[in-house]
PDB file of C-alpha atoms in Angstrom:
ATOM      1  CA  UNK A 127      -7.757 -13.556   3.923  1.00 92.00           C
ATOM      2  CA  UNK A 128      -4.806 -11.361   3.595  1.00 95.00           C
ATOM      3  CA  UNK A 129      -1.358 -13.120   4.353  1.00 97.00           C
ATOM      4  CA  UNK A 130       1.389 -11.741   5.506  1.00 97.00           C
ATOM      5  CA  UNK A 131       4.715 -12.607   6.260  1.00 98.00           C
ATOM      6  CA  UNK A 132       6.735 -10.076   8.675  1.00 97.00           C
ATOM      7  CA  UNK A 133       9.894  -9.178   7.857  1.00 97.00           C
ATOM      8  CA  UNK A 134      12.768  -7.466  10.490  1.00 95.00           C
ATOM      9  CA  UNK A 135      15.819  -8.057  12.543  1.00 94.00           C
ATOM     10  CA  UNK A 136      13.991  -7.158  15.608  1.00 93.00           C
ATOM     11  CA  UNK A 137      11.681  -9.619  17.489  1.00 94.00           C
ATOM     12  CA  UNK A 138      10.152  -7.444  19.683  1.00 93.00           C
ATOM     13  CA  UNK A 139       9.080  -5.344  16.668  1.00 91.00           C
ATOM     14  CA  UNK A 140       7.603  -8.404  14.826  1.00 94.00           C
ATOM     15  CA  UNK A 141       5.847  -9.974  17.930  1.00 94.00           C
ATOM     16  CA  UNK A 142       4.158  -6.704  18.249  1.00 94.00           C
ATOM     17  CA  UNK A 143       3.340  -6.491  14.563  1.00 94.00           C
ATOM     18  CA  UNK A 144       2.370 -10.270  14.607  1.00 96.00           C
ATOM     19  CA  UNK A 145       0.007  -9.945  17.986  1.00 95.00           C
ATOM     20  CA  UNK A 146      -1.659  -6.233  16.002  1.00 95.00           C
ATOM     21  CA  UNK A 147      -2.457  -8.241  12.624  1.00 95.00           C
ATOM     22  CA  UNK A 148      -3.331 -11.611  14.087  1.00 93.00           C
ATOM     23  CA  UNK A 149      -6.062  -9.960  16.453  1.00 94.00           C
ATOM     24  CA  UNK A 150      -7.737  -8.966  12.664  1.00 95.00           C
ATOM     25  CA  UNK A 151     -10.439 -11.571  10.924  1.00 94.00           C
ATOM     26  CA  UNK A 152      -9.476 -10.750   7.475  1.00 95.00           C
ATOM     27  CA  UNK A 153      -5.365 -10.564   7.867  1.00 96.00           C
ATOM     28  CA  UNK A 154      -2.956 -13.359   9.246  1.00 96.00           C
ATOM     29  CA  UNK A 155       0.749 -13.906   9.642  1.00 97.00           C
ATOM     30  CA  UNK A 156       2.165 -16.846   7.806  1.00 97.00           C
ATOM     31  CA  UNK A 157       5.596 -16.361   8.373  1.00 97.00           C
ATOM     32  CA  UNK A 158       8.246 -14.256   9.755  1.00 97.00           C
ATOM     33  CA  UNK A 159      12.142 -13.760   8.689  1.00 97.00           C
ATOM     34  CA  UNK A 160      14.675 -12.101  10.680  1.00 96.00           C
ATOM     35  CA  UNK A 161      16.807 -10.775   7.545  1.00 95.00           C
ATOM     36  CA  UNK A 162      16.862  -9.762   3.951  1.00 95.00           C
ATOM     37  CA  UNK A 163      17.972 -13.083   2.813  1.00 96.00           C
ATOM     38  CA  UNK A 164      15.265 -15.382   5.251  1.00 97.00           C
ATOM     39  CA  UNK A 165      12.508 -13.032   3.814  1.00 97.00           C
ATOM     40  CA  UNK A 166      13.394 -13.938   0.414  1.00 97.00           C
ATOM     41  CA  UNK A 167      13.062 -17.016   0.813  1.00 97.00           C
ATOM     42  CA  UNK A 168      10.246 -17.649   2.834  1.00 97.00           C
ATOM     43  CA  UNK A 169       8.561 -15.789   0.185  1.00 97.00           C
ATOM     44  CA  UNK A 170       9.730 -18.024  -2.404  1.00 97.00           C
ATOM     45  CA  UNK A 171       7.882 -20.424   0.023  1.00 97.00           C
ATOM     46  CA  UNK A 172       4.674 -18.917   1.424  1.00 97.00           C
ATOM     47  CA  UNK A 173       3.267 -16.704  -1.322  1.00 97.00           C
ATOM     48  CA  UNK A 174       2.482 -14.414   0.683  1.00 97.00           C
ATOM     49  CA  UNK A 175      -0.109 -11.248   0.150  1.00 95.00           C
ATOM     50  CA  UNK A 176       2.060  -8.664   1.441  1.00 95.00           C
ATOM     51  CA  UNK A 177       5.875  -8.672   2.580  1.00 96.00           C
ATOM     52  CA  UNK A 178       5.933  -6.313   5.392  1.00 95.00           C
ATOM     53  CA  UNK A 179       9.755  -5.071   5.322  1.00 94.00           C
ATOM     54  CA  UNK A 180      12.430  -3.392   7.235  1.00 92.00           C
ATOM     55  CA  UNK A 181      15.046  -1.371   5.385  1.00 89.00           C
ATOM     56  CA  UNK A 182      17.842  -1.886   7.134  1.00 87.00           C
ATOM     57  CA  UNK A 183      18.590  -5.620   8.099  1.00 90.00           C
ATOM     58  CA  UNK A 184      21.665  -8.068   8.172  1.00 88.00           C
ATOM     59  CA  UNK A 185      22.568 -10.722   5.352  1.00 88.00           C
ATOM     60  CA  UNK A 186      20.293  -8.738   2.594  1.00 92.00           C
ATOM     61  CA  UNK A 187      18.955  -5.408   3.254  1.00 91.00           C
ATOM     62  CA  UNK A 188      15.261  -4.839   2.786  1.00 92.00           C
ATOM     63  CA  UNK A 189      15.830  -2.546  -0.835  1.00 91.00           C
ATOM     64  CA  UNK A 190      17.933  -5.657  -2.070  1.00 94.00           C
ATOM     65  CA  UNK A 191      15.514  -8.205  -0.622  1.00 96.00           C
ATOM     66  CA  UNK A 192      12.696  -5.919  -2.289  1.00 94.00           C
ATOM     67  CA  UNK A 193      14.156  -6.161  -5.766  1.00 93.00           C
ATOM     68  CA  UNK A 194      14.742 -10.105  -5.668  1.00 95.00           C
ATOM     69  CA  UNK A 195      10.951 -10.444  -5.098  1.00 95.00           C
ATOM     70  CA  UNK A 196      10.070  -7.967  -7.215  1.00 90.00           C
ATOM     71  CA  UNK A 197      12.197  -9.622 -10.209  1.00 90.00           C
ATOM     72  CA  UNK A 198      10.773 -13.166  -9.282  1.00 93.00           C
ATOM     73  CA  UNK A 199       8.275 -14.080 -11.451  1.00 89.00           C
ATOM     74  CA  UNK A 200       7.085 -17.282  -9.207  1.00 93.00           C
ATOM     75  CA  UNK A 201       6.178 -14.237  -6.821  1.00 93.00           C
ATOM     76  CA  UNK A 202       4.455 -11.707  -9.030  1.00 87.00           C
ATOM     77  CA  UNK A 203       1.445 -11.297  -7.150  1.00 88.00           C
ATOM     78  CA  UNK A 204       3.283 -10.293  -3.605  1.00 93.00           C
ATOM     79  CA  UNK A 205       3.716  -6.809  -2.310  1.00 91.00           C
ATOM     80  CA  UNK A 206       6.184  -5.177  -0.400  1.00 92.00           C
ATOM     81  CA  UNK A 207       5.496  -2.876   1.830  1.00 90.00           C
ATOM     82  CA  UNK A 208       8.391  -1.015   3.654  1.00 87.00           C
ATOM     83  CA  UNK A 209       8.790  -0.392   7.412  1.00 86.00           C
ATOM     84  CA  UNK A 210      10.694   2.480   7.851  1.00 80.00           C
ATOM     85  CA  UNK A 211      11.881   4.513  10.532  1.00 77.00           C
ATOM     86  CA  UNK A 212      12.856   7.233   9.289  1.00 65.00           C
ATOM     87  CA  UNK A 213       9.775   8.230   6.939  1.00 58.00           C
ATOM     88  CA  UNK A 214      10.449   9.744   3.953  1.00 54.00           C
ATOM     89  CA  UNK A 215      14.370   9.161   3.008  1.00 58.00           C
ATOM     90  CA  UNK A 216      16.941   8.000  -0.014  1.00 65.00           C
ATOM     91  CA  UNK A 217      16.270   4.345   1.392  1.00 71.00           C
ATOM     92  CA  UNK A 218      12.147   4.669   0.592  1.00 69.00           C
ATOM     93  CA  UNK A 219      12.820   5.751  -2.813  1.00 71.00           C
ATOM     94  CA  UNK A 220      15.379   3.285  -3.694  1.00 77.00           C
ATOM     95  CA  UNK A 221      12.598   0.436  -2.714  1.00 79.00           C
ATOM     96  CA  UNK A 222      10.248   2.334  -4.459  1.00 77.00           C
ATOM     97  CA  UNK A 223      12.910   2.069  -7.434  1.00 77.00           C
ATOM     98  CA  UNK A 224      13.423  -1.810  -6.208  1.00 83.00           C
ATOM     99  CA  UNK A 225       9.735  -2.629  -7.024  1.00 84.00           C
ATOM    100  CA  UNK A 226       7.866  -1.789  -3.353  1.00 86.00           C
ATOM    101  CA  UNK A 227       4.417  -0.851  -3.389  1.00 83.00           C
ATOM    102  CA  UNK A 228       4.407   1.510  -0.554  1.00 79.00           C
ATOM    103  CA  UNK A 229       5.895   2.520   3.041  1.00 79.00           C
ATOM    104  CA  UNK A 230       4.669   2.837   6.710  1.00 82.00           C
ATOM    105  CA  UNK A 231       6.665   4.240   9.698  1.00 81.00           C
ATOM    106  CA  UNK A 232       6.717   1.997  12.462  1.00 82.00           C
ATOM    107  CA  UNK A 233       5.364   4.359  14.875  1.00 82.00           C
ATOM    108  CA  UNK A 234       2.071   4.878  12.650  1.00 82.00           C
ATOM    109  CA  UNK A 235      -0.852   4.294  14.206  1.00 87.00           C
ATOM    110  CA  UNK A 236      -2.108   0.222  14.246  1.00 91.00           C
ATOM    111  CA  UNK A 237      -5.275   1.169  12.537  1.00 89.00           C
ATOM    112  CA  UNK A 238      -3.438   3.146   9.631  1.00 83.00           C
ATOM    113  CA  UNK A 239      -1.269  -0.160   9.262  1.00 88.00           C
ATOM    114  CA  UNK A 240      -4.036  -2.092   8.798  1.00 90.00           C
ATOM    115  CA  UNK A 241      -5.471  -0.291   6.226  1.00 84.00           C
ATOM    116  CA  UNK A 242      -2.534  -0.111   4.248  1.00 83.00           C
ATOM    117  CA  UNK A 243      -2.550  -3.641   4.081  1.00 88.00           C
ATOM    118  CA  UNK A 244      -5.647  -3.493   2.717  1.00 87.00           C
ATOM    119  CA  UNK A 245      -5.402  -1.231   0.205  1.00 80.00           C
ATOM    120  CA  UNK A 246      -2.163  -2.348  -1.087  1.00 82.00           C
ATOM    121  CA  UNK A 247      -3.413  -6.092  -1.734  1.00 84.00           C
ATOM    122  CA  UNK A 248      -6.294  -3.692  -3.690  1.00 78.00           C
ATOM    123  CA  UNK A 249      -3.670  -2.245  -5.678  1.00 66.00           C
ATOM    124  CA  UNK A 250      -5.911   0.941  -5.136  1.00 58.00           C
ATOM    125  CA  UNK A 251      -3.121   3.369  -3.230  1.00 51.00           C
ATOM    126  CA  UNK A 252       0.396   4.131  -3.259  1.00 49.00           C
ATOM    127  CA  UNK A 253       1.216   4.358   0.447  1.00 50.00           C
ATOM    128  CA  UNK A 254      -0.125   4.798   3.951  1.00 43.00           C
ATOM    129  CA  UNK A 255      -3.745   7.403   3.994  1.00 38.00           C
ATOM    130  CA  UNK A 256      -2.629  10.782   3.688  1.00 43.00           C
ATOM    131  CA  UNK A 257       1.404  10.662   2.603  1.00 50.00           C
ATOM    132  CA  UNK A 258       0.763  10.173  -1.261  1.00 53.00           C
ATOM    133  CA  UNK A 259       1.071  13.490  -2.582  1.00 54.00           C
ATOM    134  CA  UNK A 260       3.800  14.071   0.132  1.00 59.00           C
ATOM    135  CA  UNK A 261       5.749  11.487  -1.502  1.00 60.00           C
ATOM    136  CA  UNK A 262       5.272  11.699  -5.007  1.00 60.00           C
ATOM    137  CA  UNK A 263       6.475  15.346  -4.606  1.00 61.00           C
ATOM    138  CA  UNK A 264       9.667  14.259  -2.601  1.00 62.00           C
ATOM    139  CA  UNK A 265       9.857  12.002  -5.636  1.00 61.00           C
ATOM    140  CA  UNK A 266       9.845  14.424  -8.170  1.00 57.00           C
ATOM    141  CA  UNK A 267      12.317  16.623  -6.739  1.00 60.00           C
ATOM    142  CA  UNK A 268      14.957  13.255  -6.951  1.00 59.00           C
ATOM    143  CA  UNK A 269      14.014  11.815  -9.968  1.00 53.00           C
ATOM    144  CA  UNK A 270      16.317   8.636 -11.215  1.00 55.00           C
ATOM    145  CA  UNK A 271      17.803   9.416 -14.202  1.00 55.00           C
ATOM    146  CA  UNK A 272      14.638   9.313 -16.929  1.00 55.00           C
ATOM    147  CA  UNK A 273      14.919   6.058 -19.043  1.00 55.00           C
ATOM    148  CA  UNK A 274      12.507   6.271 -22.343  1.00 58.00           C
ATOM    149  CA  UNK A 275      11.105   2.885 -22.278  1.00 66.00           C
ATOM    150  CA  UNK A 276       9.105   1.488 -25.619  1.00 67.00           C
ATOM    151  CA  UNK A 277       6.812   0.068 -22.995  1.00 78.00           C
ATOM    152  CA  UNK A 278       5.447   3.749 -23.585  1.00 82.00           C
ATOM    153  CA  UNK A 279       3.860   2.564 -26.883  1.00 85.00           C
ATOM    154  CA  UNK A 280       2.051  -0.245 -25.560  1.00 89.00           C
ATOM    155  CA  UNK A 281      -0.222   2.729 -24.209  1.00 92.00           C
ATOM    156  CA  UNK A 282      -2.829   4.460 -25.865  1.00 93.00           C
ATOM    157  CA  UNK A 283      -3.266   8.210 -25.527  1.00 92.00           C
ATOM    158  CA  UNK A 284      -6.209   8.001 -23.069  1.00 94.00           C
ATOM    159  CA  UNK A 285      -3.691   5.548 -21.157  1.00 94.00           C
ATOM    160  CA  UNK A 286      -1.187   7.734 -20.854  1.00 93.00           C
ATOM    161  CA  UNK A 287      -2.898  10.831 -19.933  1.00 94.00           C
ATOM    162  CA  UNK A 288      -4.332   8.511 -17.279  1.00 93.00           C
ATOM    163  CA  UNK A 289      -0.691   7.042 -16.115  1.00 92.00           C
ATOM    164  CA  UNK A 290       0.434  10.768 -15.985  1.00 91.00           C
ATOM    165  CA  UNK A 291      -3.178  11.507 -13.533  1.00 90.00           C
ATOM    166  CA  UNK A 292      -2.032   8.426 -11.318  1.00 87.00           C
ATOM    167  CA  UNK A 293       1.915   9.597 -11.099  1.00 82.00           C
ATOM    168  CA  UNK A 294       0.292  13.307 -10.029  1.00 81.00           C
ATOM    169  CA  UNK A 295      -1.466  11.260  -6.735  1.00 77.00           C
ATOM    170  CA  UNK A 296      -5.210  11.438  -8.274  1.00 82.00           C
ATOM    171  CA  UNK A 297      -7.771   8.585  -7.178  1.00 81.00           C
ATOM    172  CA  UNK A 298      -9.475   7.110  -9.943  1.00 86.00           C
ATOM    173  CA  UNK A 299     -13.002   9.270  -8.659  1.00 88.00           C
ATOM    174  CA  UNK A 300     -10.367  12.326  -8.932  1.00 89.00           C
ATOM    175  CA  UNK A 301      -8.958  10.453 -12.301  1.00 92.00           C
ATOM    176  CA  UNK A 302     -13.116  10.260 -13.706  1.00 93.00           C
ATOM    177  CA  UNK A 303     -14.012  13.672 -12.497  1.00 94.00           C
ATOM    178  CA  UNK A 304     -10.219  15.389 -14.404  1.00 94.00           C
ATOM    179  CA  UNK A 305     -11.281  13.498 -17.710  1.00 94.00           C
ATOM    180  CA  UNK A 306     -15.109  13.291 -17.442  1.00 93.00           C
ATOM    181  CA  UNK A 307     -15.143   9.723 -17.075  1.00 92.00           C
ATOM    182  CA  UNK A 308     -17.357   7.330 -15.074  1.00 93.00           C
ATOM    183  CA  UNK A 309     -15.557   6.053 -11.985  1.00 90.00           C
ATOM    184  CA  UNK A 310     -15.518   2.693 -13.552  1.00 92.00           C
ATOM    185  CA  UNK A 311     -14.262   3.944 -16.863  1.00 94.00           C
ATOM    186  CA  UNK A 312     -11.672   5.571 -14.941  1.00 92.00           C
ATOM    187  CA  UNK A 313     -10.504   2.282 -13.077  1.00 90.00           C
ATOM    188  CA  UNK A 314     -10.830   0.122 -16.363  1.00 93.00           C
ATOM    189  CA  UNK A 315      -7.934   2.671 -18.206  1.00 94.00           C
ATOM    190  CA  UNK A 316      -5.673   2.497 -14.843  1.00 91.00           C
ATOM    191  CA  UNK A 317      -6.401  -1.743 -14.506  1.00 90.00           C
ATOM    192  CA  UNK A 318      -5.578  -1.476 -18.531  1.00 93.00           C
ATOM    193  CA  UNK A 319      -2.165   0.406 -18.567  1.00 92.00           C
ATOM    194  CA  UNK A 320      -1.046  -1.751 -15.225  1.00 87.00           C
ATOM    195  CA  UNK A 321      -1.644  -5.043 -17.261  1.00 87.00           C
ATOM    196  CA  UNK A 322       0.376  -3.307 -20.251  1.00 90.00           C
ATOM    197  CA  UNK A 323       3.210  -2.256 -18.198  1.00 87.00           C
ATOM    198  CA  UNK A 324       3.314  -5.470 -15.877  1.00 81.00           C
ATOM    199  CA  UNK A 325       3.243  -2.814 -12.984  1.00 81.00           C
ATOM    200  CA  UNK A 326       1.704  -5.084 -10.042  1.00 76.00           C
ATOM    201  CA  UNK A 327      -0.239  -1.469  -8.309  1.00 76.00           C
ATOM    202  CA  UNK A 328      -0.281   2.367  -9.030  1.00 79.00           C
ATOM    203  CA  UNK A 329       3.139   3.043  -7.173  1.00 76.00           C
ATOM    204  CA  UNK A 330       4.696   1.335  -9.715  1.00 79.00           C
ATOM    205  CA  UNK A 331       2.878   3.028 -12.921  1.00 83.00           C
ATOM    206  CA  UNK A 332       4.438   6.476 -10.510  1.00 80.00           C
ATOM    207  CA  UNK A 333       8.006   4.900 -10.823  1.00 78.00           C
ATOM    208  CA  UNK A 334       7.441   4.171 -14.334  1.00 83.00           C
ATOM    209  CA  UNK A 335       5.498   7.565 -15.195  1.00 84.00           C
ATOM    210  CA  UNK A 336       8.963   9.597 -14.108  1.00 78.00           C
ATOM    211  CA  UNK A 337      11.303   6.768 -15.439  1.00 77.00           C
ATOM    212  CA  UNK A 338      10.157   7.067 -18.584  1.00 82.00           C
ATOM    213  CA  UNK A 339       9.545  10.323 -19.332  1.00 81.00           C
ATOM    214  CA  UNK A 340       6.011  10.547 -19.349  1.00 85.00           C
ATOM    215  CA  UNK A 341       6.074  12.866 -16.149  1.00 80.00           C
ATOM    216  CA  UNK A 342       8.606  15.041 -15.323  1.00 72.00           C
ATOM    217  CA  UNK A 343       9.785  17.461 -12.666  1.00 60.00           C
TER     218      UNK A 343
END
């Protein structure tokens, strides 16, 4: 059972939300906050799965709210998921930045918001089907300033050349078939460097692949 808890200033937008992902067998609601700072700590709380988040929102904003879970190590095995707007924008990076796993739009269709619940609790995707490469490339052309991090060394080669491969949008099948790897050979390096880095899914070994140098523009 994925659990969720639903966060966003707007009630109308969360009853909708709440009515879409209660209606599924394998997802339920366990909460819902009506600002940055309620979200916090009802995740503090709940443990939830996934933190469904608006950017913009009174008390805390959903980038700040965003980086307090993602620094809180009672909570490292919840996701944040943004819910934007405006698509891509300065506000999705800086969550990306903040330690979110991924965005939706809130006008995307209920049936690609399910699934990117599901793959985000995987840890096997970046973002909502079909936006990956989009993103990564609006990424790239607004890189943060690169940090060289010693983390870096933790890696092996083959880890790195993989962490580059995931920062470039591949899948691990894409990752196996680049590298002539088995699938599962492929998966095992990418499970590997995300333990090593403490990255909780593959859009944060992206973040960290242009942080640190590894990948560049």
């Amino acid at each position: 059972m994925i659990r969720v808890l639903l966060a966003d200033d707007q009630a109308l937008i969360r009853s909708g939300i709440r009515a879409l992902l209660d209606a599924e067998d394998d997802i339920t609601v366990v909460a819902e906050a009506a600002d940055g700072r309620e979200a916090v700590e009802l995740a503090v709380a709940h443990r939830p799965d996934v933190v469904l988040m608006d950017v913009q929102m009174p008390e805390l904003d959903g980038i700040e709210a965003t980086r307090r879970i993602a620094n809180d190590e009672r909570l490292a095995e919840v996701h944040v998921v943004m819910l934007t707007n405006y698509g891509l924008d300065e506000h999705v990076f800086g969550a990306l930045r903040a330690g979110a796993s991924g965005f939706v739009v809130k006008d995307t269709e209920p049936a690609d918001l399910l699934q990117a619940l599901r793959v985000t609790v995987r840890g096997d995707a970046l973002l909502s089907p079909g936006v990956t490469r989009r993103l990564i490339s609006e990424f790239v052309a607004r890189p943060a300033v690169v940090l060289p991090s010693a983390d870096l060394d933790r890696l092996t080669n083959r880890e790195r050349e993989v962490v580059a491969l995931v920062a470039h949008g591949l899948s691990n099948d894409e990752i196996a078939e680049r590298m002539v790897l088995s699938p599962m050979t492929a998966k095992t390096h990418v499970s590997r460097a995300m333990t090593k880095l403490g990255a909780r899914d593959r859009a944060q070994l992206v973040v960290f692949a242009y942080q640190s140098g590894l990948v560049t523009a």
